[in-house]
Amino acid sequence: MIRVAVAGATGYAGAELVRILAGHPEAVLTVLTSRQYSGLPFDRIYPAMAGVITRQCETFDVESVCDRADVIFTALPHKFPMEIIPGILERGCRVVDLSADFRFSDPAVYEAAYQPHTAKELLSTAVYGLSEVFADETAGAKLVGNPGCYPTSVLLPLIPLIRSDMIDPATIIADSKSGVSGAGRSPSLNTLFCEANESFKAYKVVAHRHQPEMEQILGRIAGKDINISFVPHLVPMNRGMQTTVYASLAEGVGGEAIRDCLHEYYQGRRFIRITEDGRPPDTRDVKGTNYCDIGFVVDSGNRRLILMSVIDNLVKGAAGQAVQNMNIMFGLAETAGLTSAPYPV
Amino acid sequence: MIRVAVAGATGYAGAELVRILAGHPEAVLTVLTSRQYSGLPFDRIYPAMAGVITRQCETFDVESVCDRADVIFTALPHKFPMEIIPGILERGCRVVDLSADFRFSDPAVYEAAYQPHTAKELLSTAVYGLSEVFADETAGAKLVGNPGCYPTSVLLPLIPLIRSDMIDPATIIADSKSGVSGAGRSPSLNTLFCEANESFKAYKVVAHRHQPEMEQILGRIAGKDINISFVPHLVPMNRGMQTTVYASLAEGVGGEAIRDCLHEYYQGRRFIRITEDGRPPDTRDVKGTNYCDIGFVVDSGNRRLILMSVIDNLVKGAAGQAVQNMNIMFGLAETAGLTSAPYPV
Amino acid sequence: MIRVAVAGATGYAGAELVRILAGHPEAVLTVLTSRQYSGLPFDRIYPAMAGVITRQCETFDVESVCDRADVIFTALPHKFPMEIIPGILERGCRVVDLSADFRFSDPAVYEAAYQPHTAKELLSTAVYGLSEVFADETAGAKLVGNPGCYPTSVLLPLIPLIRSDMIDPATIIADSKSGVSGAGRSPSLNTLFCEANESFKAYKVVAHRHQPEMEQILGRIAGKDINISFVPHLVPMNRGMQTTVYASLAEGVGGEAIRDCLHEYYQGRRFIRITEDGRPPDTRDVKGTNYCDIGFVVDSGNRRLILMSVIDNLVKGAAGQAVQNMNIMFGLAETAGLTSAPYPV
Amino acid sequence: MIRVAVAGATGYAGAELVRILAGHPEAVLTVLTSRQYSGLPFDRIYPAMAGVITRQCETFDVESVCDRADVIFTALPHKFPMEIIPGILERGCRVVDLSADFRFSDPAVYEAAYQPHTAKELLSTAVYGLSEVFADETAGAKLVGNPGCYPTSVLLPLIPLIRSDMIDPATIIADSKSGVSGAGRSPSLNTLFCEANESFKAYKVVAHRHQPEMEQILGRIAGKDINISFVPHLVPMNRGMQTTVYASLAEGVGGEAIRDCLHEYYQGRRFIRITEDGRPPDTRDVKGTNYCDIGFVVDSGNRRLILMSVIDNLVKGAAGQAVQNMNIMFGLAETAGLTSAPYPV
């Protein structure tokens, strides 16, 4: 059994890691850390887990954690992971970091969007953990920067098509919509029930920090700089993220070529499902799962491709993909611990 | 007092007309018709209205209705209005039709999207009731085709900019999101609580019948054919519609020019509010009101304009704009009956 | 015109006061105070109000406020009102206090539930503003303690029956359910969207501070001490409160007597609607209105009465009843400013 | 492996059975029947299941189904099961019926609430499958009548206390609240999103067919007739059911005795969790699980006990308990297939 620690276990992504790992056939939770709730049983914070998780939350102590874990998931706000991860790696533990700290290969890009980086030397060895795309690198990684939720939903439908030059990369627009859990568990006015319920709006229009993350990866795939227009919106629901991507089709490319390209690229990848006949995927169908469902429609009059993807922002967009990465890092079946059946309603 | 009949009073748009007209200072409701609930008091169907509306629903009889009304709102599914409106107009009543039947000047466009038109002769005299844009024609109209909800939310931000050549009309993409009330009150699987709640998805991708309606009006403004990509989505909330429009900026046009253009065009129009500093408008802020709030952001790297608009699909997107059109037709203040203050939450 | 100040205008109850008063035919808003947002325009906090309310928020200064207002609504957390109200009354202004500070005639009861009272001398002159019950006292009052939302929903159905000895007061159980806006606008974990959505639970079981408030008034009506069991629950919706009351019927009392008693007591009171044939009232039907809808069913096998009431917790449960009380204090029609038609959906 | 058929697989309870059984370590789904969707792949109806369930829906044919199944779950509207179950039993298959058809031992009680019973001869052999209470009878049963959702939530907290004479059975009031999925997947006005959302109301007050079901079992436990007052309410959420029960304490009984009684009765029963210190249980904490969480508070002033229970109406209230019963019937671990960890949000 792989011994697993979750640092930041009481945030939504951390708790979702705990949920998934509690049912993982090859992993055992050995450490849960939480600054805010140190000393309290985890099920005091999440009574849903009574009888399932009996462990207490503790303060993060690198020595003590590394003694008891083979891999550590850092589900902490950015800036914290870069402070503790060097020490973890020195002690021989592997890390899947759910923050942005190790998603960028160019520190300047990170620093423009976040703040000064204090562990730049690790950036070149960190692997961007978009599992279906970078599985090979991940297999040998000691440190994985787990992708953001928006980038996951934007990159998965786009990458095969960019790679095969099927769309014009200068025309990409990504219009994304996220459930409220993406904003985390810290009390704030904007995420109060009465503020988010019966409301729909855009936010951080072409100013969200996930945009440079997407552009970095798209550029790496394309072999040249790509700038996109990314607009996130907030949906009154707990979980789920939907992205509609617009891009001009390359000359001569039609619906069949798009379909073949997606199917071929994701052949055998259990968590990617391409919908049939252009049926728009629904966030409901991936809730609680590690699936990314992808659909598309060709707007032939305008020679435009409309790609749609849905994920659960806390699973494929965070904790689920993190576990998938752990599976890959440790040579397990990619799907281990991630196969519970979706809810019908 | 203007005597008003509502045909189809028990659908959501019809009932919203009843709500608004109940508080209109210059109108009095004299007839409510309903096929399904004929003979029942309106407040049996909408108990909210107990003590406010005491009238019974009746079957539509053109003779009887026209005797008692100066204007008739037809809040019926398309196809029904075209059958009864000729008879209404003959009897000297005016009509605001909330269906699609009289929104198109070219019957071929209507027939391609809907079904054969049986009152084509009226299409040339019908006015497209986008109140802030076509108020002059509306003032003299006997028959107004009230705009669809999606077209209202897409056209209001776009028209001033198209008119002033500030964007490239070949690049327009409209990504819209609607609350569930837009689907009406007839029971169907897709609009069941458990199907729509905790769900977000696109539907009728570049295949919605509101798209040709938008293109017709944009083309009229531009003086040439315009094709757009329109993708509607369903949001788990009762009321509200948000649209994010993407378009390439014309050469030399920047944020200031856009702002000036919008402000100038809508100067003095009480129901259009331009947000400051690119703040994205929120459907919550227009719930229950006739406002259309518009915001925009310039994506300078990509030379793209991002326009955002929000309306209440049942008010500015249906019943509210219909009453605004009645006000204009009868020479009343445009805002009469439409000034109740918005809800804070 | 009555000049009106709202102290605490940016909380939900305060903002709802602003909404209602903005449409009041005989009142004019002259002062809005807010500690947190002093110096900012009200519509910066509530963009919904852009174009409707142009006033800025200011710090509360008793001298300055009283110079500009005939009546002050104090929509502040308890403890604050008792500190400023003596000074307001001295300056000849009248007050409707939406906190608990002046709802209790016996300071010991207040102090047991809240904290030491620093303006006890005013308690005997303050009137408990349950409008339909204590209108006569309210008419002459300088200071009204506006009822809590739960007490309003529990007392209105019960008082006529207690008064007429139709139920056994020793058997009263009130099972209440509230929308989330009752918890206010301060960020807290429990009222985050993701915590309250898709969740239902009881809280403060027989330990809510509104229970002694109810018992005080029930006891006053009955002429003897009454103890009830009160259990509040939280519902995932913005507005609305439903209460189901259970009590044993007095000997010989049946459904007809109950119906007659309710109808007689509330005869002519526009805001109380008794549903027909035991139809359970729905919070949806009173949303945004000052109505209290009441229904009942006799459980004859068990000789028990089941009373159901619904209100909008922010209107009849707070701001609406407060305005109703102002109307009564100033000799206006009780319904002034409170007649906007309910929403169908 | 136990071969399992689900009759009525496309309703919400049926689909939830499919979800649970898809992950059951000792069961294999061999037949899914659906009248409405016969001939279609199950994942066409529930796209969430794409890649998980590849089976087609078929028409129910008793011969064919019994050839391929050891046990059949009948998730059909009442009246249908009684027509097919005799034939199933004759062929040696076992049955867990999720309808009301085999929950009553006295056919007269069933017929008063439903309609004539056409398989009365089976009622005496059918076992009421409240798993924690009637496990012994269930172990040997060929036919289990799976309890209704409301009865499950009411009976589980009450039975230990009735059995130990800790409360006065003449004083029981059960105030229950259910998510909308309890109403099923057939389109109807009341369960439309816009009708159920932002709404809370009681329905079928002391007239719900689950009330005689509860009374039958309570009477069996008590050894005498028990009549209760049962009032169900509808909550705007998908899943979850909460019940608050009120009853007078027997003389001399206090909180400690109640706690001991509950803990002792449910000792070792994994799916019953008693909350500590009177914390009210939250439906959120049991969503998607087979748990029933129970809390209680003693209202000592009134000598009343307040019991609170929460279940997921589709799991412990339907499909989960049905699988638990199958486990018991086949001598498996009671928890087999029912141990997936709860969601944190």
mmCIF file of C-alpha atoms in Angstrom, chain A residues 59-261:
data_model
loop_
_atom_site.group_PDB
_atom_site.id
_atom_site.type_symbol
_atom_site.label_atom_id
_atom_site.label_comp_id
_atom_site.label_asym_id
_atom_site.label_seq_id
_atom_site.Cartn_x
_atom_site.Cartn_y
_atom_site.Cartn_z
ATOM 1 C CA THR A 59 -0.149 20.715 11.935
ATOM 2 C CA PHE A 60 2.183 20.209 8.991
ATOM 3 C CA ASP A 61 5.604 19.101 10.145
ATOM 4 C CA VAL A 62 7.811 18.075 7.258
ATOM 5 C CA GLU A 63 9.898 15.590 9.204
ATOM 6 C CA SER A 64 6.961 13.839 10.751
ATOM 7 C CA VAL A 65 4.867 13.810 7.602
ATOM 8 C CA CYS A 66 7.648 12.450 5.413
ATOM 9 C CA ASP A 67 8.318 9.657 7.885
ATOM 10 C CA ARG A 68 4.806 8.394 7.413
ATOM 11 C CA ALA A 69 4.092 9.030 3.740
ATOM 12 C CA ASP A 70 5.347 7.970 0.334
ATOM 13 C CA VAL A 71 3.483 10.733 -1.440
ATOM 14 C CA ILE A 72 2.057 14.047 -0.298
ATOM 15 C CA PHE A 73 -0.801 15.916 -1.888
ATOM 16 C CA THR A 74 -0.442 19.616 -1.193
ATOM 17 C CA ALA A 75 -3.940 21.095 -1.386
ATOM 18 C CA LEU A 76 -2.900 24.492 -0.112
ATOM 19 C CA PRO A 77 -3.253 28.040 -1.417
ATOM 20 C CA HIS A 78 -0.434 28.974 -3.800
ATOM 21 C CA LYS A 79 2.741 30.261 -2.123
ATOM 22 C CA PHE A 80 2.531 27.730 0.728
ATOM 23 C CA PRO A 81 3.474 24.705 -1.368
ATOM 24 C CA MET A 82 6.667 26.256 -2.721
ATOM 25 C CA GLU A 83 7.820 26.768 0.851
ATOM 26 C CA ILE A 84 7.431 23.178 1.974
ATOM 27 C CA ILE A 85 7.931 21.112 -1.155
ATOM 28 C CA PRO A 86 11.720 21.422 -1.373
ATOM 29 C CA GLY A 87 11.978 19.893 2.102
ATOM 30 C CA ILE A 88 9.576 17.129 1.195
ATOM 31 C CA LEU A 89 11.478 16.176 -1.931
ATOM 32 C CA GLU A 90 14.792 16.177 -0.051
ATOM 33 C CA ARG A 91 13.337 13.566 2.263
ATOM 34 C CA GLY A 92 12.487 11.353 -0.674
ATOM 35 C CA CYS A 93 8.725 11.822 -0.709
ATOM 36 C CA ARG A 94 6.921 12.476 -3.936
ATOM 37 C CA VAL A 95 4.487 15.350 -4.314
ATOM 38 C CA VAL A 96 1.352 16.150 -6.257
ATOM 39 C CA ASP A 97 0.795 19.869 -5.770
ATOM 40 C CA LEU A 98 -2.730 21.099 -6.411
ATOM 41 C CA SER A 99 -1.747 24.765 -6.323
ATOM 42 C CA ALA A 100 -0.324 26.800 -9.185
ATOM 43 C CA ASP A 101 3.181 26.852 -7.738
ATOM 44 C CA PHE A 102 4.636 24.152 -9.969
ATOM 45 C CA ARG A 103 2.502 24.412 -13.077
ATOM 46 C CA PHE A 104 4.742 26.858 -14.930
ATOM 47 C CA SER A 105 8.039 26.068 -16.514
ATOM 48 C CA ASP A 106 8.917 29.746 -16.911
ATOM 49 C CA PRO A 107 9.134 31.436 -13.503
ATOM 50 C CA ALA A 108 8.563 34.841 -15.091
ATOM 51 C CA VAL A 109 5.123 33.786 -16.247
ATOM 52 C CA TYR A 110 4.311 32.487 -12.779
ATOM 53 C CA GLU A 111 5.587 35.636 -11.138
ATOM 54 C CA ALA A 112 3.622 37.908 -13.446
ATOM 55 C CA ALA A 113 0.418 36.145 -12.448
ATOM 56 C CA TYR A 114 1.139 35.254 -8.822
ATOM 57 C CA GLN A 115 4.122 36.469 -6.761
ATOM 58 C CA PRO A 116 7.873 35.889 -6.514
ATOM 59 C CA HIS A 117 8.786 32.213 -6.754
ATOM 60 C CA THR A 118 11.085 30.901 -4.040
ATOM 61 C CA ALA A 119 11.749 27.427 -5.441
ATOM 62 C CA LYS A 120 12.502 28.165 -9.076
ATOM 63 C CA GLU A 121 15.105 25.447 -9.243
ATOM 64 C CA LEU A 122 12.346 22.854 -9.064
ATOM 65 C CA LEU A 123 10.300 24.201 -11.950
ATOM 66 C CA SER A 124 12.293 22.412 -14.597
ATOM 67 C CA THR A 125 11.786 19.025 -12.980
ATOM 68 C CA ALA A 126 8.115 19.497 -12.135
ATOM 69 C CA VAL A 127 5.718 17.846 -14.576
ATOM 70 C CA TYR A 128 2.448 19.443 -15.637
ATOM 71 C CA GLY A 129 0.014 16.730 -14.651
ATOM 72 C CA LEU A 130 -2.577 16.827 -17.394
ATOM 73 C CA SER A 131 -2.824 13.098 -17.154
ATOM 74 C CA GLU A 132 -4.026 12.088 -20.604
ATOM 75 C CA VAL A 133 -1.474 14.330 -22.288
ATOM 76 C CA PHE A 134 1.650 14.135 -20.175
ATOM 77 C CA ALA A 135 1.379 10.634 -18.720
ATOM 78 C CA ASP A 136 4.861 9.672 -19.843
ATOM 79 C CA GLU A 137 6.600 12.512 -18.044
ATOM 80 C CA THR A 138 4.368 12.006 -15.039
ATOM 81 C CA ALA A 139 5.350 8.358 -14.768
ATOM 82 C CA GLY A 140 8.859 9.326 -13.769
ATOM 83 C CA ALA A 141 8.099 12.484 -11.838
ATOM 84 C CA LYS A 142 8.919 13.265 -8.254
ATOM 85 C CA LEU A 143 6.870 16.479 -8.369
ATOM 86 C CA VAL A 144 3.692 17.022 -10.323
ATOM 87 C CA GLY A 145 2.022 20.402 -10.732
ATOM 88 C CA ASN A 146 -1.615 19.413 -10.925
ATOM 89 C CA PRO A 147 -3.497 21.463 -13.535
ATOM 90 C CA GLY A 148 -6.056 24.096 -12.662
ATOM 91 C CA CYS A 149 -9.714 23.275 -13.180
ATOM 92 C CA TYR A 150 -10.291 25.747 -16.012
ATOM 93 C CA PRO A 151 -7.118 24.718 -17.856
ATOM 94 C CA THR A 152 -8.146 21.064 -17.633
ATOM 95 C CA SER A 153 -11.519 21.794 -19.193
ATOM 96 C CA VAL A 154 -10.018 24.000 -21.924
ATOM 97 C CA LEU A 155 -6.913 21.987 -22.760
ATOM 98 C CA LEU A 156 -8.380 18.516 -23.036
ATOM 99 C CA PRO A 157 -10.653 19.290 -26.012
ATOM 100 C CA LEU A 158 -8.131 21.613 -27.663
ATOM 101 C CA ILE A 159 -4.829 19.795 -27.483
ATOM 102 C CA PRO A 160 -5.505 17.035 -30.028
ATOM 103 C CA LEU A 161 -6.769 19.593 -32.522
ATOM 104 C CA ILE A 162 -3.907 22.031 -32.008
ATOM 105 C CA ARG A 163 -1.461 19.180 -32.316
ATOM 106 C CA SER A 164 -2.967 18.188 -35.656
ATOM 107 C CA ASP A 165 -3.296 21.746 -36.957
ATOM 108 C CA MET A 166 -7.033 21.436 -37.336
ATOM 109 C CA ILE A 167 -7.888 24.876 -36.022
ATOM 110 C CA ASP A 168 -6.402 28.338 -36.283
ATOM 111 C CA PRO A 169 -4.742 28.957 -32.911
ATOM 112 C CA ALA A 170 -5.093 32.728 -33.290
ATOM 113 C CA THR A 171 -8.881 32.483 -33.041
ATOM 114 C CA ILE A 172 -9.389 30.568 -29.819
ATOM 115 C CA ILE A 173 -12.008 31.819 -27.411
ATOM 116 C CA ALA A 174 -12.842 29.868 -24.253
ATOM 117 C CA ASP A 175 -16.080 30.719 -22.469
ATOM 118 C CA SER A 176 -16.085 28.754 -19.204
ATOM 119 C CA LYS A 177 -18.648 28.350 -16.449
ATOM 120 C CA SER A 178 -17.871 27.024 -12.992
ATOM 121 C CA GLY A 179 -19.837 25.833 -9.999
ATOM 122 C CA VAL A 180 -19.243 27.703 -6.750
ATOM 123 C CA SER A 181 -17.041 25.119 -5.040
ATOM 124 C CA GLY A 182 -14.222 26.327 -7.258
ATOM 125 C CA ALA A 183 -14.016 29.379 -5.021
ATOM 126 C CA GLY A 184 -13.145 27.289 -1.997
ATOM 127 C CA ARG A 185 -14.406 27.039 1.552
ATOM 128 C CA SER A 186 -13.238 30.365 2.994
ATOM 129 C CA PRO A 187 -16.202 32.576 3.829
ATOM 130 C CA SER A 188 -16.541 35.519 1.452
ATOM 131 C CA LEU A 189 -19.366 37.750 0.353
ATOM 132 C CA ASN A 190 -19.394 36.595 -3.265
ATOM 133 C CA THR A 191 -19.857 32.948 -2.414
ATOM 134 C CA LEU A 192 -22.616 33.369 0.147
ATOM 135 C CA PHE A 193 -25.687 31.395 -0.772
ATOM 136 C CA CYS A 194 -27.854 34.486 -1.239
ATOM 137 C CA GLU A 195 -25.250 36.192 -3.419
ATOM 138 C CA ALA A 196 -24.496 33.277 -5.741
ATOM 139 C CA ASN A 197 -27.944 31.686 -5.898
ATOM 140 C CA GLU A 198 -30.259 32.878 -8.681
ATOM 141 C CA SER A 199 -27.330 34.716 -10.237
ATOM 142 C CA PHE A 200 -25.115 34.305 -13.273
ATOM 143 C CA LYS A 201 -22.226 36.533 -14.243
ATOM 144 C CA ALA A 202 -18.774 36.668 -15.787
ATOM 145 C CA TYR A 203 -15.763 37.575 -13.657
ATOM 146 C CA LYS A 204 -12.062 38.297 -14.183
ATOM 147 C CA VAL A 205 -12.714 38.716 -17.901
ATOM 148 C CA VAL A 206 -9.468 37.957 -19.801
ATOM 149 C CA ALA A 207 -7.770 38.527 -16.439
ATOM 150 C CA HIS A 208 -7.936 35.138 -14.747
ATOM 151 C CA ARG A 209 -4.641 33.567 -13.682
ATOM 152 C CA HIS A 210 -5.573 30.317 -15.337
ATOM 153 C CA GLN A 211 -5.272 31.987 -18.755
ATOM 154 C CA PRO A 212 -1.449 32.121 -18.850
ATOM 155 C CA GLU A 213 -1.449 28.525 -17.605
ATOM 156 C CA MET A 214 -3.521 27.476 -20.612
ATOM 157 C CA GLU A 215 -1.486 29.559 -23.016
ATOM 158 C CA GLN A 216 1.748 28.041 -21.781
ATOM 159 C CA ILE A 217 0.553 24.517 -22.500
ATOM 160 C CA LEU A 218 -1.141 25.355 -25.779
ATOM 161 C CA GLY A 219 2.058 27.069 -26.883
ATOM 162 C CA ARG A 220 4.119 24.059 -25.914
ATOM 163 C CA ILE A 221 1.864 21.811 -28.009
ATOM 164 C CA ALA A 222 1.783 24.184 -30.968
ATOM 165 C CA GLY A 223 5.454 25.023 -30.856
ATOM 166 C CA LYS A 224 4.657 28.720 -30.958
ATOM 167 C CA ASP A 225 3.034 31.386 -28.813
ATOM 168 C CA ILE A 226 -0.738 31.178 -28.531
ATOM 169 C CA ASN A 227 -2.929 33.859 -27.046
ATOM 170 C CA ILE A 228 -6.527 33.115 -26.290
ATOM 171 C CA SER A 229 -9.506 35.015 -24.891
ATOM 172 C CA PHE A 230 -10.655 33.333 -21.707
ATOM 173 C CA VAL A 231 -13.795 34.414 -19.850
ATOM 174 C CA PRO A 232 -14.898 32.525 -16.717
ATOM 175 C CA HIS A 233 -18.461 32.713 -15.341
ATOM 176 C CA LEU A 234 -20.030 31.621 -12.058
ATOM 177 C CA VAL A 235 -22.961 29.150 -12.062
ATOM 178 C CA PRO A 236 -25.285 28.622 -9.069
ATOM 179 C CA MET A 237 -24.427 24.979 -8.465
ATOM 180 C CA ASN A 238 -21.942 23.238 -6.166
ATOM 181 C CA ARG A 239 -19.868 21.196 -8.570
ATOM 182 C CA GLY A 240 -19.272 21.201 -12.273
ATOM 183 C CA MET A 241 -17.498 23.168 -14.945
ATOM 184 C CA GLN A 242 -18.492 23.619 -18.558
ATOM 185 C CA THR A 243 -16.394 25.214 -21.280
ATOM 186 C CA THR A 244 -17.483 26.239 -24.746
ATOM 187 C CA VAL A 245 -14.492 26.833 -27.023
ATOM 188 C CA TYR A 246 -14.748 28.672 -30.330
ATOM 189 C CA ALA A 247 -12.076 28.493 -33.005
ATOM 190 C CA SER A 248 -11.851 28.817 -36.785
ATOM 191 C CA LEU A 249 -11.376 25.570 -38.648
ATOM 192 C CA ALA A 250 -8.223 25.131 -40.666
ATOM 193 C CA GLU A 251 -8.761 24.888 -44.364
ATOM 194 C CA GLY A 252 -10.222 21.622 -45.510
ATOM 195 C CA VAL A 253 -11.063 20.402 -42.049
ATOM 196 C CA GLY A 254 -14.611 19.217 -41.386
ATOM 197 C CA GLY A 255 -16.580 17.449 -38.684
ATOM 198 C CA GLU A 256 -15.378 13.997 -39.567
ATOM 199 C CA ALA A 257 -11.730 14.944 -39.291
ATOM 200 C CA ILE A 258 -12.390 16.564 -35.921
ATOM 201 C CA ARG A 259 -14.157 13.475 -34.672
ATOM 202 C CA ASP A 260 -11.434 11.146 -35.875
ATOM 203 C CA CYS A 261 -8.735 13.319 -34.359
#
